[in-house]
Coordinates of C-alpha atoms in Angstrom, one line a residue:
X1 CA -13.5 -3.1 -22.2
X2 CA -12.6 -0.2 -20.6
X3 CA -13.2 1.5 -17.1
X4 CA -15.5 4.4 -16.7
X5 CA -14.2 7.9 -16.1
X6 CA -15.7 7.7 -12.7
X7 CA -13.6 4.7 -11.9
X8 CA -10.5 5.9 -13.4
X9 CA -10.9 9.3 -11.4
X10 CA -11.6 7.3 -8.2
X11 CA -8.2 5.3 -8.9
X12 CA -6.3 8.3 -9.6
X13 CA -7.3 9.8 -6.4
X14 CA -6.4 6.6 -4.6
X15 CA -2.9 6.2 -6.2
X16 CA -2.1 9.9 -5.6
X17 CA -3.3 9.9 -1.9
X18 CA -1.6 6.4 -1.1
X19 CA 1.3 6.0 -3.5
X20 CA 2.6 9.2 -4.8
X21 CA 5.4 11.5 -3.6
X22 CA 7.0 14.4 -5.2
X23 CA 10.9 14.3 -4.8
X24 CA 13.3 17.0 -5.2
X25 CA 16.0 16.6 -6.4
X26 CA 15.1 14.1 -8.8
X27 CA 15.8 10.4 -8.5
X28 CA 16.8 7.7 -11.1
X29 CA 14.1 4.9 -11.8
X30 CA 15.2 1.4 -12.5
X31 CA 14.4 1.8 -16.0
X32 CA 17.1 4.3 -16.0
X33 CA 15.0 7.6 -16.5
X34 CA 14.8 10.5 -13.9
X35 CA 11.7 11.9 -12.4
X36 CA 10.3 13.9 -9.4
X37 CA 7.4 11.9 -9.3
X38 CA 7.8 8.6 -7.3
X39 CA 4.7 6.3 -7.5
X40 CA 4.7 3.4 -5.3
X41 CA 1.9 1.0 -6.7
X42 CA 2.7 -1.5 -4.0
X43 CA 1.7 0.9 -1.2
X44 CA -1.1 2.4 -3.0
X45 CA -3.0 -1.1 -2.9
X46 CA -1.4 -2.1 0.5
X47 CA -4.8 -2.2 2.2
X48 CA -7.4 -4.8 1.5
X49 CA -10.0 -2.5 0.5
X50 CA -8.0 -0.6 -1.8
X51 CA -6.4 -3.7 -3.4
X52 CA -10.0 -4.9 -4.0
X53 CA -10.9 -1.9 -5.6
X54 CA -7.9 -2.0 -8.0
X55 CA -8.4 -5.5 -8.8
X56 CA -12.1 -5.3 -9.6
X57 CA -11.1 -2.5 -12.1
X58 CA -8.4 -4.5 -13.6
X59 CA -10.8 -7.4 -14.2
X60 CA -13.1 -5.0 -15.9
X61 CA -10.4 -3.4 -17.7
X62 CA -9.1 -6.9 -19.3
X63 CA -12.4 -8.8 -19.5
X64 CA -12.7 -12.4 -18.9
X65 CA -11.6 -15.6 -20.9
X66 CA -8.2 -16.4 -19.0
X67 CA -7.0 -19.3 -16.9
X68 CA -4.3 -17.4 -15.0
X69 CA -2.9 -13.9 -13.9
X70 CA 0.5 -12.7 -12.8
X71 CA 3.5 -10.8 -13.5
X72 CA 7.0 -9.8 -12.5
X73 CA 7.5 -10.6 -8.8
X74 CA 7.2 -8.4 -6.7
X75 CA 5.4 -5.6 -8.5
X76 CA 2.7 -7.7 -9.8
X77 CA 2.1 -10.1 -6.9
X78 CA -0.7 -8.4 -4.9
X79 CA -2.8 -7.5 -7.9
X80 CA -2.4 -10.7 -9.4
X81 CA -3.2 -12.5 -6.3
X82 CA -6.4 -10.5 -5.8
X83 CA -7.4 -10.8 -9.5
X84 CA -7.1 -14.4 -9.3
X85 CA -9.1 -14.5 -6.0
X86 CA -12.1 -12.7 -7.5
X87 CA -12.1 -14.3 -10.9
X88 CA -11.4 -17.8 -9.6
X89 CA -8.4 -18.2 -11.7
X90 CA -4.9 -19.2 -11.0
X91 CA -2.0 -16.8 -10.2
X92 CA 1.7 -16.8 -11.1
X93 CA 4.9 -14.9 -10.4
X94 CA 7.6 -14.5 -12.8
X95 CA 11.0 -14.4 -11.1
X96 CA 14.0 -12.2 -12.2
X97 CA 16.1 -15.3 -12.6
X98 CA 15.3 -19.0 -12.3
X99 CA 15.0 -20.8 -9.0
X100 CA 18.5 -22.3 -8.3
X101 CA 17.0 -25.7 -7.1
X102 CA 14.0 -27.9 -7.6
X103 CA 12.3 -27.2 -10.7
X104 CA 14.7 -24.4 -11.7
X105 CA 11.4 -22.4 -12.6
X106 CA 11.0 -18.9 -13.8
X107 CA 7.3 -19.1 -13.3
X108 CA 5.9 -19.9 -9.7
X109 CA 2.5 -20.5 -8.5
X110 CA 0.0 -21.9 -10.8
X111 CA 1.9 -24.7 -13.3
X112 CA 1.0 -23.0 -16.5
X113 CA 0.5 -25.5 -19.3
X114 CA 0.8 -25.2 -23.2
X115 CA -2.3 -23.4 -24.6
X116 CA -3.4 -21.9 -21.4
X117 CA -4.6 -18.1 -21.6
X118 CA -3.1 -15.7 -19.3
X119 CA -3.2 -11.9 -18.2
X120 CA 0.0 -10.3 -17.3
X121 CA 0.0 -7.6 -14.6
X122 CA 2.2 -5.0 -13.0
X123 CA 2.0 -2.1 -10.4
X124 CA 3.8 0.7 -12.2
X125 CA 5.3 0.4 -15.8
X126 CA 7.9 3.1 -17.1
X127 CA 9.3 1.2 -20.2
X128 CA 7.6 -2.0 -20.2
X129 CA 10.9 -3.8 -20.4
X130 CA 10.4 -6.0 -17.2
X131 CA 6.8 -6.9 -18.2
X132 CA 7.9 -7.9 -21.8
X133 CA 10.8 -9.8 -20.4
X134 CA 8.2 -11.9 -18.4
X135 CA 6.0 -12.4 -21.5
X136 CA 8.9 -13.9 -23.2
X137 CA 9.3 -16.4 -20.4
X138 CA 5.6 -17.2 -20.6
X139 CA 5.5 -17.6 -24.3
X140 CA 8.6 -20.3 -23.9
X141 CA 6.0 -22.1 -21.7
X142 CA 3.5 -22.1 -24.8
X143 CA 0.8 -20.1 -23.0
X144 CA -1.1 -17.2 -24.7
X145 CA -1.0 -13.6 -23.2
X146 CA -4.5 -12.4 -23.9
X147 CA -4.0 -8.9 -22.3
X148 CA -1.6 -7.0 -20.0
X149 CA -2.6 -4.3 -17.5
X150 CA -1.0 -2.0 -14.7
X151 CA -2.0 0.3 -12.2
X152 CA 0.0 2.9 -13.9
X153 CA 1.6 3.4 -17.2
X154 CA 4.3 6.3 -17.2
X155 CA 5.2 6.5 -20.6
X156 CA 3.5 6.9 -24.2
X157 CA 6.5 4.5 -25.5
X158 CA 5.0 1.6 -23.3
X159 CA 1.6 1.2 -25.5
X160 CA 4.0 1.4 -28.6
X161 CA 6.3 -1.4 -27.2
X162 CA 3.3 -3.6 -26.4
X163 CA 1.6 -2.9 -29.8
X164 CA 5.0 -3.9 -31.5
X165 CA 4.9 -7.0 -29.4
X166 CA 1.3 -7.7 -30.6
X167 CA 0.1 -7.7 -27.1
X168 CA -3.2 -6.0 -25.9
X169 CA -2.2 -3.1 -23.4
X170 CA -4.7 -1.8 -20.9
X171 CA -3.4 0.3 -18.1
X172 CA -5.9 1.4 -15.6
X173 CA -4.1 4.9 -15.5
X174 CA -1.6 6.7 -17.4
X175 CA 0.7 9.6 -16.3
X176 CA -2.1 12.1 -17.5
X177 CA -4.5 10.8 -15.1
X178 CA -2.1 11.5 -12.2
X179 CA -0.9 14.8 -13.6
X180 CA 2.5 14.0 -13.7
X181 CA 5.2 14.2 -16.4
X182 CA 5.7 11.3 -18.7
X183 CA 9.1 9.6 -19.0

């Protein structure tokens, strides 16, 4: 499945209007790269209507057939919750480190069980490292990752990394859609 060109253009306008800033001098991203282009995916979907629009597009992009949706907290949380609400599935968040008490869990929200099918999401992906680390934690639980998506993929290497990991990568937008330099 792939969203149509009209939807893609509408999403690009939304992200540029609500989540994009040009910065001079360049700044260092969490991934270590440098850029003049700051994209705040969380701010882009901070209103209910915009979040619904993006979640509907993400569901169209990844299709159905999954039990839960989630990804690394904080970037994935809003999109995962909205997709779960619209699809009637569960949601989960993957912590940066396990909780220090209780279940000592890496994954919170829906209690994922072996054999369940999940979609992983993120707001903005620069290298894919955080999302792939999360996928590793999910595989330890015995769940199957059926697809991965993000509001924005900033680098051509992300698709390569996901392909190498045997994962379906379906970002809603790429750097090309926003007219920014890739990382």
